[in-house]
Each structure stands twice: as structure tokens, then as C-alpha cells.
Amino acid sequence: MSYNLLKGKKGIIFGALDENSIAWKTAERVHEEGGEFVLTNAPIAMRMGQIKALAEKTGSEIIPADATSMDDLANLVEKSMEILGGKIDFVLHSIGMSVNVRKGKHYTDLNHEWMGKGWDVSAVSFHKVMQTLFQKDAMNEWGSIVALSYMAAQRVFPDYNDMADNKAYLESIARSFGYFFGKEKNVRVNTISQSPTPTTAGQGVKGFDGFIAYADKMSPLGNATALDCANYTVAMFSDLTKRVTLQNLYNDGGFSNMGVSAEVMDAFVANETK
């Protein structure tokens, strides 16, 4: 159901790879709510995904950009304002990558060159995006910038590997840059800490299927879906949340406040009695 929450608002969406991605679902929901946007991703990711189909469906243009390149980001922001006809109201940063996870390196034996690359893509790119927007005065007053995170930034999930460190740094950047964006430009910056979600990136984590089932049993409302996250993001882009900033907002069915659930205890006891 559409309420036209974003009618007249314009933005940039990073990270739409395929129809399983949260950025893809968010783009669809933003379009349904009347928002306009430019889609962007790294050229290599665009070759792997189906972003052109999303652009056609939503009447959007695509600007390839490496989010770790300041030159690419400058071009992206300038061209986006040209295409959209003015300053930007919302930005979604939905980017994450770990070479160590892809290569199966254990956290106690990381390749630090790979670690640095993943840190740059997953976290530092968020600072680079905001620095570009800030210095170009590209955001409208009361605009909203959102990045996607995960609870491994606060708690230990061994197989999430160095992505946990990346997410912790991402959340710190949101708070630190969010202060300056708020004070100087009345722009809000937040992160959404999402349930484990079966996206292309998420499924690359070792033991993902078992963990998503565990999280679902632990959460009173069950795991939040990609569409749930898209709806939450739309709310954060809208004027309904214009005084919410510097927050890490959990969209996880209650998982983040659980110690243990009856379902998990029952499964544990059943296994112990076999």
C-alpha cells in the first residue's frame, strides 16, 4: 500500500544487485511511495547483477561508481543532481564486502591486505560518500542518510569474521559524521541493524542457513525480511522521522534484546536427550 510518503523527494541508492538485495527492495518501495532516485553500484557488481531491470521498472537512471573512489563519487553526486533537478533528500548505503569471508580465511589468520580492502568498501566508503555530499552541499535540509549494519558490530558472531569490525566502524562513522551533518545542514544520519537476510552477500557467510534459522527462533516476531527493512528505510527517509539521527536502529524482530527463547531451549534440550 502506498501513502506517497516520499512524493517529491529525490535520492541515491547504492548497492542494488538483484531482486534479493535490500537496496533493490528499497528502490521498489521508494518508487511506490513517489520518490525518484539514481541507482549506483561498482561497475564489476553491475555486470554481475540485474540493475538495468530495476532501473526500467522504476524509471531510474544508473550511474556506475566505485564508492571507494572520491573522483567517482564526485561525478556521481554532480550527475545525480543534474538528473534529479536539484539537491538530494535521501541516500541509502547498502554496501558490504569481505575478501577474507569469500576466501574462507579464519579471523585468527586474516590476510590484512584483504582486510583493508573490505574495510574500505564496507565502512570507509560511507565516510567518503558523506564527505562528498557535505562538501558539495548536495543534501536538502532535513534530508536523510541511512546505512545498513548488523548486530555483529556489538556482539560476537564468529563466522561473520572481519565484517563485524567493518560494521562497527560503519556505525561509528554514522554517529561522528551525523553530528556535523545535523549541526551544520539539518541532515540526519542513521544505521539500520537488520536481521540476517538471505541476500547474495549474506549467503556468502559460513553457516548462514543455520544461523538464520536460529535467529528466527530467538526473535519474538521472527526475522525481519528484506521488504521489512525496505519499509523501515522508507520511514527513515520520510518527514515522519525528521528528528531521528545518530541512531543504530534494530530491525530484527526483537533478537537484539533476547537472552534465550523457549524455542531455542526446547531444541537444545531435545538435542541433549537424544
mmCIF file of C-alpha atoms in Angstrom:
data_model
loop_
_atom_site.group_PDB
_atom_site.id
_atom_site.type_symbol
_atom_site.label_atom_id
_atom_site.label_comp_id
_atom_site.label_asym_id
_atom_site.label_seq_id
_atom_site.Cartn_x
_atom_site.Cartn_y
_atom_site.Cartn_z
ATOM 1 C CA MET A 1 0.000 0.000 0.000
ATOM 2 C CA SER A 2 1.316 3.440 -0.936
ATOM 3 C CA TYR A 3 0.881 6.595 1.148
ATOM 4 C CA ASN A 4 3.086 8.829 -1.051
ATOM 5 C CA LEU A 5 5.451 9.310 1.892
ATOM 6 C CA LEU A 6 8.286 10.311 -0.438
ATOM 7 C CA LYS A 7 6.413 12.302 -3.063
ATOM 8 C CA GLY A 8 8.722 14.984 -4.451
ATOM 9 C CA LYS A 9 11.808 13.557 -2.726
ATOM 10 C CA LYS A 10 14.943 12.606 -4.642
ATOM 11 C CA GLY A 11 17.926 10.496 -3.781
ATOM 12 C CA ILE A 12 20.689 7.997 -4.481
ATOM 13 C CA ILE A 13 20.559 4.266 -3.772
ATOM 14 C CA PHE A 14 23.847 2.352 -3.503
ATOM 15 C CA GLY A 15 24.045 -1.414 -3.722
ATOM 16 C CA ALA A 16 21.080 -2.795 -5.688
ATOM 17 C CA LEU A 17 22.457 -6.044 -7.105
ATOM 18 C CA ASP A 18 19.475 -8.338 -7.667
ATOM 19 C CA GLU A 19 15.891 -8.775 -6.500
ATOM 20 C CA ASN A 20 17.079 -10.422 -3.247
ATOM 21 C CA SER A 21 19.019 -7.360 -2.121
ATOM 22 C CA ILE A 22 17.675 -4.927 0.434
ATOM 23 C CA ALA A 23 18.687 -1.991 -1.765
ATOM 24 C CA TRP A 24 16.590 -3.456 -4.597
ATOM 25 C CA LYS A 25 13.533 -3.837 -2.349
ATOM 26 C CA THR A 26 14.090 -0.320 -1.009
ATOM 27 C CA ALA A 27 14.240 1.112 -4.524
ATOM 28 C CA GLU A 28 10.927 -0.551 -5.352
ATOM 29 C CA ARG A 29 9.291 0.800 -2.189
ATOM 30 C CA VAL A 30 10.700 4.301 -2.659
ATOM 31 C CA HIS A 31 9.293 4.299 -6.181
ATOM 32 C CA GLU A 32 5.896 3.167 -4.882
ATOM 33 C CA GLU A 33 5.940 5.999 -2.345
ATOM 34 C CA GLY A 34 6.559 8.621 -5.026
ATOM 35 C CA GLY A 35 10.310 9.098 -4.654
ATOM 36 C CA GLU A 36 12.779 9.487 -7.507
ATOM 37 C CA PHE A 37 16.365 8.258 -7.418
ATOM 38 C CA VAL A 38 19.557 7.394 -9.203
ATOM 39 C CA LEU A 39 20.857 3.839 -8.873
ATOM 40 C CA THR A 40 24.554 3.176 -8.471
ATOM 41 C CA ASN A 41 26.950 0.325 -7.867
ATOM 42 C CA ALA A 42 30.538 -0.577 -8.693
ATOM 43 C CA PRO A 43 30.990 -1.455 -12.372
ATOM 44 C CA ILE A 44 32.009 -5.036 -11.552
ATOM 45 C CA ALA A 45 28.925 -5.534 -9.353
ATOM 46 C CA MET A 46 26.701 -4.122 -12.064
ATOM 47 C CA ARG A 47 27.989 -6.700 -14.530
ATOM 48 C CA MET A 48 27.062 -9.446 -12.047
ATOM 49 C CA GLY A 49 23.595 -8.135 -11.195
ATOM 50 C CA GLN A 50 20.376 -7.139 -12.929
ATOM 51 C CA ILE A 51 20.304 -3.448 -12.065
ATOM 52 C CA LYS A 52 19.114 -2.462 -15.556
ATOM 53 C CA ALA A 53 15.838 -4.298 -14.977
ATOM 54 C CA LEU A 54 15.312 -2.354 -11.751
ATOM 55 C CA ALA A 55 16.068 0.934 -13.499
ATOM 56 C CA GLU A 56 13.492 0.164 -16.181
ATOM 57 C CA LYS A 57 10.885 -0.836 -13.608
ATOM 58 C CA THR A 58 11.329 2.334 -11.552
ATOM 59 C CA GLY A 59 12.086 4.799 -14.344
ATOM 60 C CA SER A 60 15.520 5.476 -12.885
ATOM 61 C CA GLU A 61 18.912 6.212 -14.341
ATOM 62 C CA ILE A 62 22.105 4.341 -13.469
ATOM 63 C CA ILE A 63 25.455 5.968 -12.750
ATOM 64 C CA PRO A 64 28.291 3.461 -12.240
ATOM 65 C CA ALA A 65 30.561 4.428 -9.350
ATOM 66 C CA ASP A 66 33.205 2.825 -7.187
ATOM 67 C CA ALA A 67 32.187 4.007 -3.711
ATOM 68 C CA THR A 68 35.844 3.943 -2.606
ATOM 69 C CA SER A 69 36.858 6.438 -5.327
ATOM 70 C CA MET A 70 36.471 10.123 -4.485
ATOM 71 C CA ASP A 71 36.530 11.002 -8.199
ATOM 72 C CA ASP A 72 33.736 8.532 -8.946
ATOM 73 C CA LEU A 73 31.680 9.836 -6.025
ATOM 74 C CA ALA A 74 32.124 13.455 -7.094
ATOM 75 C CA ASN A 75 30.900 12.548 -10.574
ATOM 76 C CA LEU A 76 28.001 10.543 -9.109
ATOM 77 C CA VAL A 77 26.773 13.366 -6.895
ATOM 78 C CA GLU A 78 27.113 16.032 -9.582
ATOM 79 C CA LYS A 79 25.356 13.964 -12.242
ATOM 80 C CA SER A 80 22.654 12.869 -9.808
ATOM 81 C CA MET A 81 21.778 16.487 -9.053
ATOM 82 C CA GLU A 82 21.647 17.199 -12.785
ATOM 83 C CA ILE A 83 19.368 14.238 -13.473
ATOM 84 C CA LEU A 84 17.127 14.825 -10.446
ATOM 85 C CA GLY A 85 16.968 18.569 -10.923
ATOM 86 C CA GLY A 86 18.392 19.732 -7.629
ATOM 87 C CA LYS A 87 19.682 18.709 -4.237
ATOM 88 C CA ILE A 88 19.217 15.265 -2.721
ATOM 89 C CA ASP A 89 16.766 14.254 0.017
ATOM 90 C CA PHE A 90 17.862 10.702 0.801
ATOM 91 C CA VAL A 91 20.769 8.294 0.380
ATOM 92 C CA LEU A 92 20.948 4.556 1.074
ATOM 93 C CA HIS A 93 24.379 2.982 1.593
ATOM 94 C CA SER A 94 23.888 -0.775 1.218
ATOM 95 C CA ILE A 95 27.427 -1.946 0.512
ATOM 96 C CA GLY A 96 29.477 -4.649 2.194
ATOM 97 C CA MET A 97 32.276 -6.989 1.201
ATOM 98 C CA SER A 98 34.946 -9.143 2.852
ATOM 99 C CA VAL A 99 37.584 -10.880 0.779
ATOM 100 C CA ASN A 100 38.538 -12.903 3.854
ATOM 101 C CA VAL A 101 34.991 -14.253 4.134
ATOM 102 C CA ARG A 102 34.925 -15.084 0.425
ATOM 103 C CA LYS A 103 38.269 -16.873 0.648
ATOM 104 C CA GLY A 104 37.406 -18.733 3.854
ATOM 105 C CA LYS A 105 40.152 -17.156 5.982
ATOM 106 C CA HIS A 106 39.666 -17.621 9.721
ATOM 107 C CA TYR A 107 39.542 -14.480 11.885
ATOM 108 C CA THR A 108 42.732 -15.531 13.692
ATOM 109 C CA ASP A 109 44.566 -15.831 10.367
ATOM 110 C CA LEU A 110 43.326 -12.871 8.324
ATOM 111 C CA ASN A 111 45.036 -11.517 5.254
ATOM 112 C CA HIS A 112 45.383 -7.897 6.360
ATOM 113 C CA GLU A 113 45.633 -6.541 2.844
ATOM 114 C CA TRP A 114 42.245 -8.144 2.142
ATOM 115 C CA MET A 115 41.006 -6.843 5.473
ATOM 116 C CA GLY A 116 41.899 -3.302 4.466
ATOM 117 C CA LYS A 117 40.093 -3.649 1.159
ATOM 118 C CA GLY A 118 36.924 -4.900 2.849
ATOM 119 C CA TRP A 119 37.134 -2.109 5.431
ATOM 120 C CA ASP A 120 37.380 0.480 2.666
ATOM 121 C CA VAL A 121 34.420 -0.913 0.720
ATOM 122 C CA SER A 122 32.184 -1.720 3.697
ATOM 123 C CA ALA A 123 32.836 1.203 6.045
ATOM 124 C CA VAL A 124 35.201 3.924 4.849
ATOM 125 C CA SER A 125 33.147 4.288 1.671
ATOM 126 C CA PHE A 126 30.311 5.592 3.874
ATOM 127 C CA HIS A 127 32.566 8.403 5.087
ATOM 128 C CA LYS A 128 33.646 9.101 1.509
ATOM 129 C CA VAL A 129 30.029 9.280 0.340
ATOM 130 C CA MET A 130 29.060 11.667 3.131
ATOM 131 C CA GLN A 131 32.185 13.781 2.752
ATOM 132 C CA THR A 132 31.366 14.243 -0.936
ATOM 133 C CA LEU A 133 27.742 15.135 -0.190
ATOM 134 C CA PHE A 134 28.789 17.503 2.614
ATOM 135 C CA GLN A 135 31.490 19.356 0.706
ATOM 136 C CA LYS A 136 29.294 19.783 -2.351
ATOM 137 C CA ASP A 137 26.366 20.925 -0.193
ATOM 138 C CA ALA A 138 24.330 18.327 -2.081
ATOM 139 C CA MET A 139 21.757 17.438 0.609
ATOM 140 C CA ASN A 140 18.499 19.271 1.156
ATOM 141 C CA GLU A 141 17.690 20.424 4.674
ATOM 142 C CA TRP A 142 16.006 17.615 6.667
ATOM 143 C CA GLY A 143 17.453 15.049 4.286
ATOM 144 C CA SER A 144 18.130 11.502 5.486
ATOM 145 C CA ILE A 145 21.167 9.253 5.041
ATOM 146 C CA VAL A 146 20.905 5.569 6.007
ATOM 147 C CA ALA A 147 23.471 2.758 6.006
ATOM 148 C CA LEU A 148 22.760 -0.912 6.636
ATOM 149 C CA SER A 149 24.503 -2.647 9.526
ATOM 150 C CA TYR A 150 24.317 -5.869 11.531
ATOM 151 C CA MET A 151 24.409 -6.750 15.228
ATOM 152 C CA ALA A 152 27.845 -8.371 14.906
ATOM 153 C CA ALA A 153 29.073 -4.787 15.334
ATOM 154 C CA GLN A 154 28.218 -5.176 19.050
ATOM 155 C CA ARG A 155 28.260 -8.923 19.719
ATOM 156 C CA VAL A 156 30.375 -11.886 18.691
ATOM 157 C CA PHE A 157 29.282 -13.957 15.706
ATOM 158 C CA PRO A 158 32.466 -15.912 14.910
ATOM 159 C CA ASP A 159 31.756 -16.714 11.273
ATOM 160 C CA TYR A 160 30.929 -13.091 10.437
ATOM 161 C CA ASN A 161 34.674 -12.584 10.557
ATOM 162 C CA ASP A 162 36.156 -9.145 9.796
ATOM 163 C CA MET A 163 32.794 -7.903 8.526
ATOM 164 C CA ALA A 164 31.914 -7.435 12.216
ATOM 165 C CA ASP A 165 34.776 -4.941 12.546
ATOM 166 C CA ASN A 166 33.671 -3.212 9.339
ATOM 167 C CA LYS A 167 30.128 -2.777 10.647
ATOM 168 C CA ALA A 168 31.367 -1.411 13.987
ATOM 169 C CA TYR A 169 33.404 1.190 12.133
ATOM 170 C CA LEU A 170 30.454 1.971 9.849
ATOM 171 C CA GLU A 171 28.237 2.724 12.853
ATOM 172 C CA SER A 172 30.908 4.962 14.388
ATOM 173 C CA ILE A 173 31.187 6.937 11.143
ATOM 174 C CA ALA A 174 27.409 7.396 11.120
ATOM 175 C CA ARG A 175 27.488 8.933 14.590
ATOM 176 C CA SER A 176 30.559 11.091 14.027
ATOM 177 C CA PHE A 177 29.626 12.448 10.604
ATOM 178 C CA GLY A 178 25.981 12.589 11.623
ATOM 179 C CA TYR A 179 26.845 15.156 14.271
ATOM 180 C CA PHE A 180 28.331 17.553 11.724
ATOM 181 C CA PHE A 181 25.615 16.919 9.137
ATOM 182 C CA GLY A 182 22.995 17.624 11.782
ATOM 183 C CA LYS A 183 24.581 20.742 13.271
ATOM 184 C CA GLU A 184 25.536 22.391 10.002
ATOM 185 C CA LYS A 185 22.939 21.200 7.498
ATOM 186 C CA ASN A 186 19.979 19.721 9.418
ATOM 187 C CA VAL A 187 20.556 16.336 7.776
ATOM 188 C CA ARG A 188 20.062 13.125 9.748
ATOM 189 C CA VAL A 189 22.329 10.068 9.592
ATOM 190 C CA ASN A 190 21.385 6.645 10.941
ATOM 191 C CA THR A 191 22.173 2.960 10.555
ATOM 192 C CA ILE A 192 19.671 0.109 10.465
ATOM 193 C CA SER A 193 20.826 -3.130 12.073
ATOM 194 C CA GLN A 194 18.947 -5.769 10.109
ATOM 195 C CA SER A 195 18.134 -9.420 10.834
ATOM 196 C CA PRO A 196 20.245 -11.963 8.935
ATOM 197 C CA THR A 197 18.697 -11.779 5.482
ATOM 198 C CA PRO A 198 19.160 -14.219 2.567
ATOM 199 C CA THR A 199 20.738 -11.723 0.187
ATOM 200 C CA THR A 200 23.534 -12.637 -2.215
ATOM 201 C CA ALA A 201 26.088 -11.132 0.197
ATOM 202 C CA GLY A 202 24.564 -12.663 3.332
ATOM 203 C CA GLN A 203 24.553 -16.167 1.935
ATOM 204 C CA GLY A 204 28.329 -15.957 1.498
ATOM 205 C CA VAL A 205 28.830 -16.168 5.270
ATOM 206 C CA LYS A 206 29.762 -19.641 6.571
ATOM 207 C CA GLY A 207 26.892 -21.402 8.347
ATOM 208 C CA PHE A 208 24.378 -18.776 7.220
ATOM 209 C CA ASP A 209 21.415 -21.122 6.800
ATOM 210 C CA GLY A 210 21.779 -22.492 10.318
ATOM 211 C CA PHE A 211 22.159 -19.064 11.818
ATOM 212 C CA ILE A 212 19.147 -17.574 10.058
ATOM 213 C CA ALA A 213 17.048 -20.428 11.466
ATOM 214 C CA TYR A 214 18.488 -19.822 14.952
ATOM 215 C CA ALA A 215 17.802 -16.074 14.766
ATOM 216 C CA ASP A 216 14.234 -16.753 13.680
ATOM 217 C CA LYS A 217 13.674 -18.983 16.735
ATOM 218 C CA MET A 218 15.271 -16.389 19.009
ATOM 219 C CA SER A 219 13.190 -13.434 17.784
ATOM 220 C CA PRO A 220 9.688 -12.923 19.231
ATOM 221 C CA LEU A 221 8.487 -11.546 15.884
ATOM 222 C CA GLY A 222 10.727 -13.707 13.729
ATOM 223 C CA ASN A 223 13.395 -12.409 11.364
ATOM 224 C CA ALA A 224 12.776 -9.135 9.566
ATOM 225 C CA THR A 225 12.703 -9.638 5.793
ATOM 226 C CA ALA A 226 14.362 -7.541 3.102
ATOM 227 C CA LEU A 227 10.963 -5.960 2.445
ATOM 228 C CA ASP A 228 10.587 -5.149 6.154
ATOM 229 C CA CYS A 229 13.935 -3.361 6.004
ATOM 230 C CA ALA A 230 12.881 -1.514 2.861
ATOM 231 C CA ASN A 231 9.743 -0.290 4.632
ATOM 232 C CA TYR A 232 11.773 0.832 7.650
ATOM 233 C CA THR A 233 14.173 2.671 5.356
ATOM 234 C CA VAL A 234 11.266 4.433 3.635
ATOM 235 C CA ALA A 235 10.081 5.581 7.066
ATOM 236 C CA MET A 236 13.578 6.891 7.816
ATOM 237 C CA PHE A 237 13.654 8.764 4.500
ATOM 238 C CA SER A 238 10.268 10.353 5.161
ATOM 239 C CA ASP A 239 9.481 13.508 7.132
ATOM 240 C CA LEU A 240 7.880 11.329 9.819
ATOM 241 C CA THR A 241 11.335 10.738 11.326
ATOM 242 C CA LYS A 242 12.950 14.142 10.788
ATOM 243 C CA ARG A 243 14.308 14.400 14.361
ATOM 244 C CA VAL A 244 15.845 10.900 14.452
ATOM 245 C CA THR A 245 19.618 10.961 13.991
ATOM 246 C CA LEU A 246 22.875 9.351 15.237
ATOM 247 C CA GLN A 247 20.961 6.139 15.948
ATOM 248 C CA ASN A 248 21.670 2.488 15.269
ATOM 249 C CA LEU A 249 18.118 1.197 14.806
ATOM 250 C CA TYR A 250 17.403 -2.506 15.218
ATOM 251 C CA ASN A 251 15.070 -4.132 12.699
ATOM 252 C CA ASP A 252 15.407 -7.696 13.901
ATOM 253 C CA GLY A 253 12.138 -8.961 15.352
ATOM 254 C CA GLY A 254 13.438 -8.371 18.888
ATOM 255 C CA PHE A 255 16.552 -10.559 18.558
ATOM 256 C CA SER A 256 18.893 -7.858 19.897
ATOM 257 C CA ASN A 257 17.183 -7.825 23.322
ATOM 258 C CA MET A 258 16.851 -11.577 23.768
ATOM 259 C CA GLY A 259 18.930 -13.744 26.076
ATOM 260 C CA VAL A 260 17.341 -17.032 25.045
ATOM 261 C CA SER A 261 13.937 -18.110 23.774
ATOM 262 C CA ALA A 262 11.787 -21.073 24.757
ATOM 263 C CA GLU A 263 12.079 -22.454 21.202
ATOM 264 C CA VAL A 264 15.879 -22.432 21.322
ATOM 265 C CA MET A 265 15.910 -24.026 24.793
ATOM 266 C CA ASP A 266 13.474 -26.711 23.680
ATOM 267 C CA ALA A 267 15.636 -27.515 20.668
ATOM 268 C CA PHE A 268 18.746 -27.630 22.852
ATOM 269 C CA VAL A 269 17.130 -29.932 25.431
ATOM 270 C CA ALA A 270 15.759 -32.198 22.697
ATOM 271 C CA ASN A 271 19.219 -32.498 21.181
ATOM 272 C CA GLU A 272 20.816 -33.209 24.572
ATOM 273 C CA THR A 273 18.372 -36.029 25.331
ATOM 274 C CA LYS A 274 18.990 -37.901 22.063
#
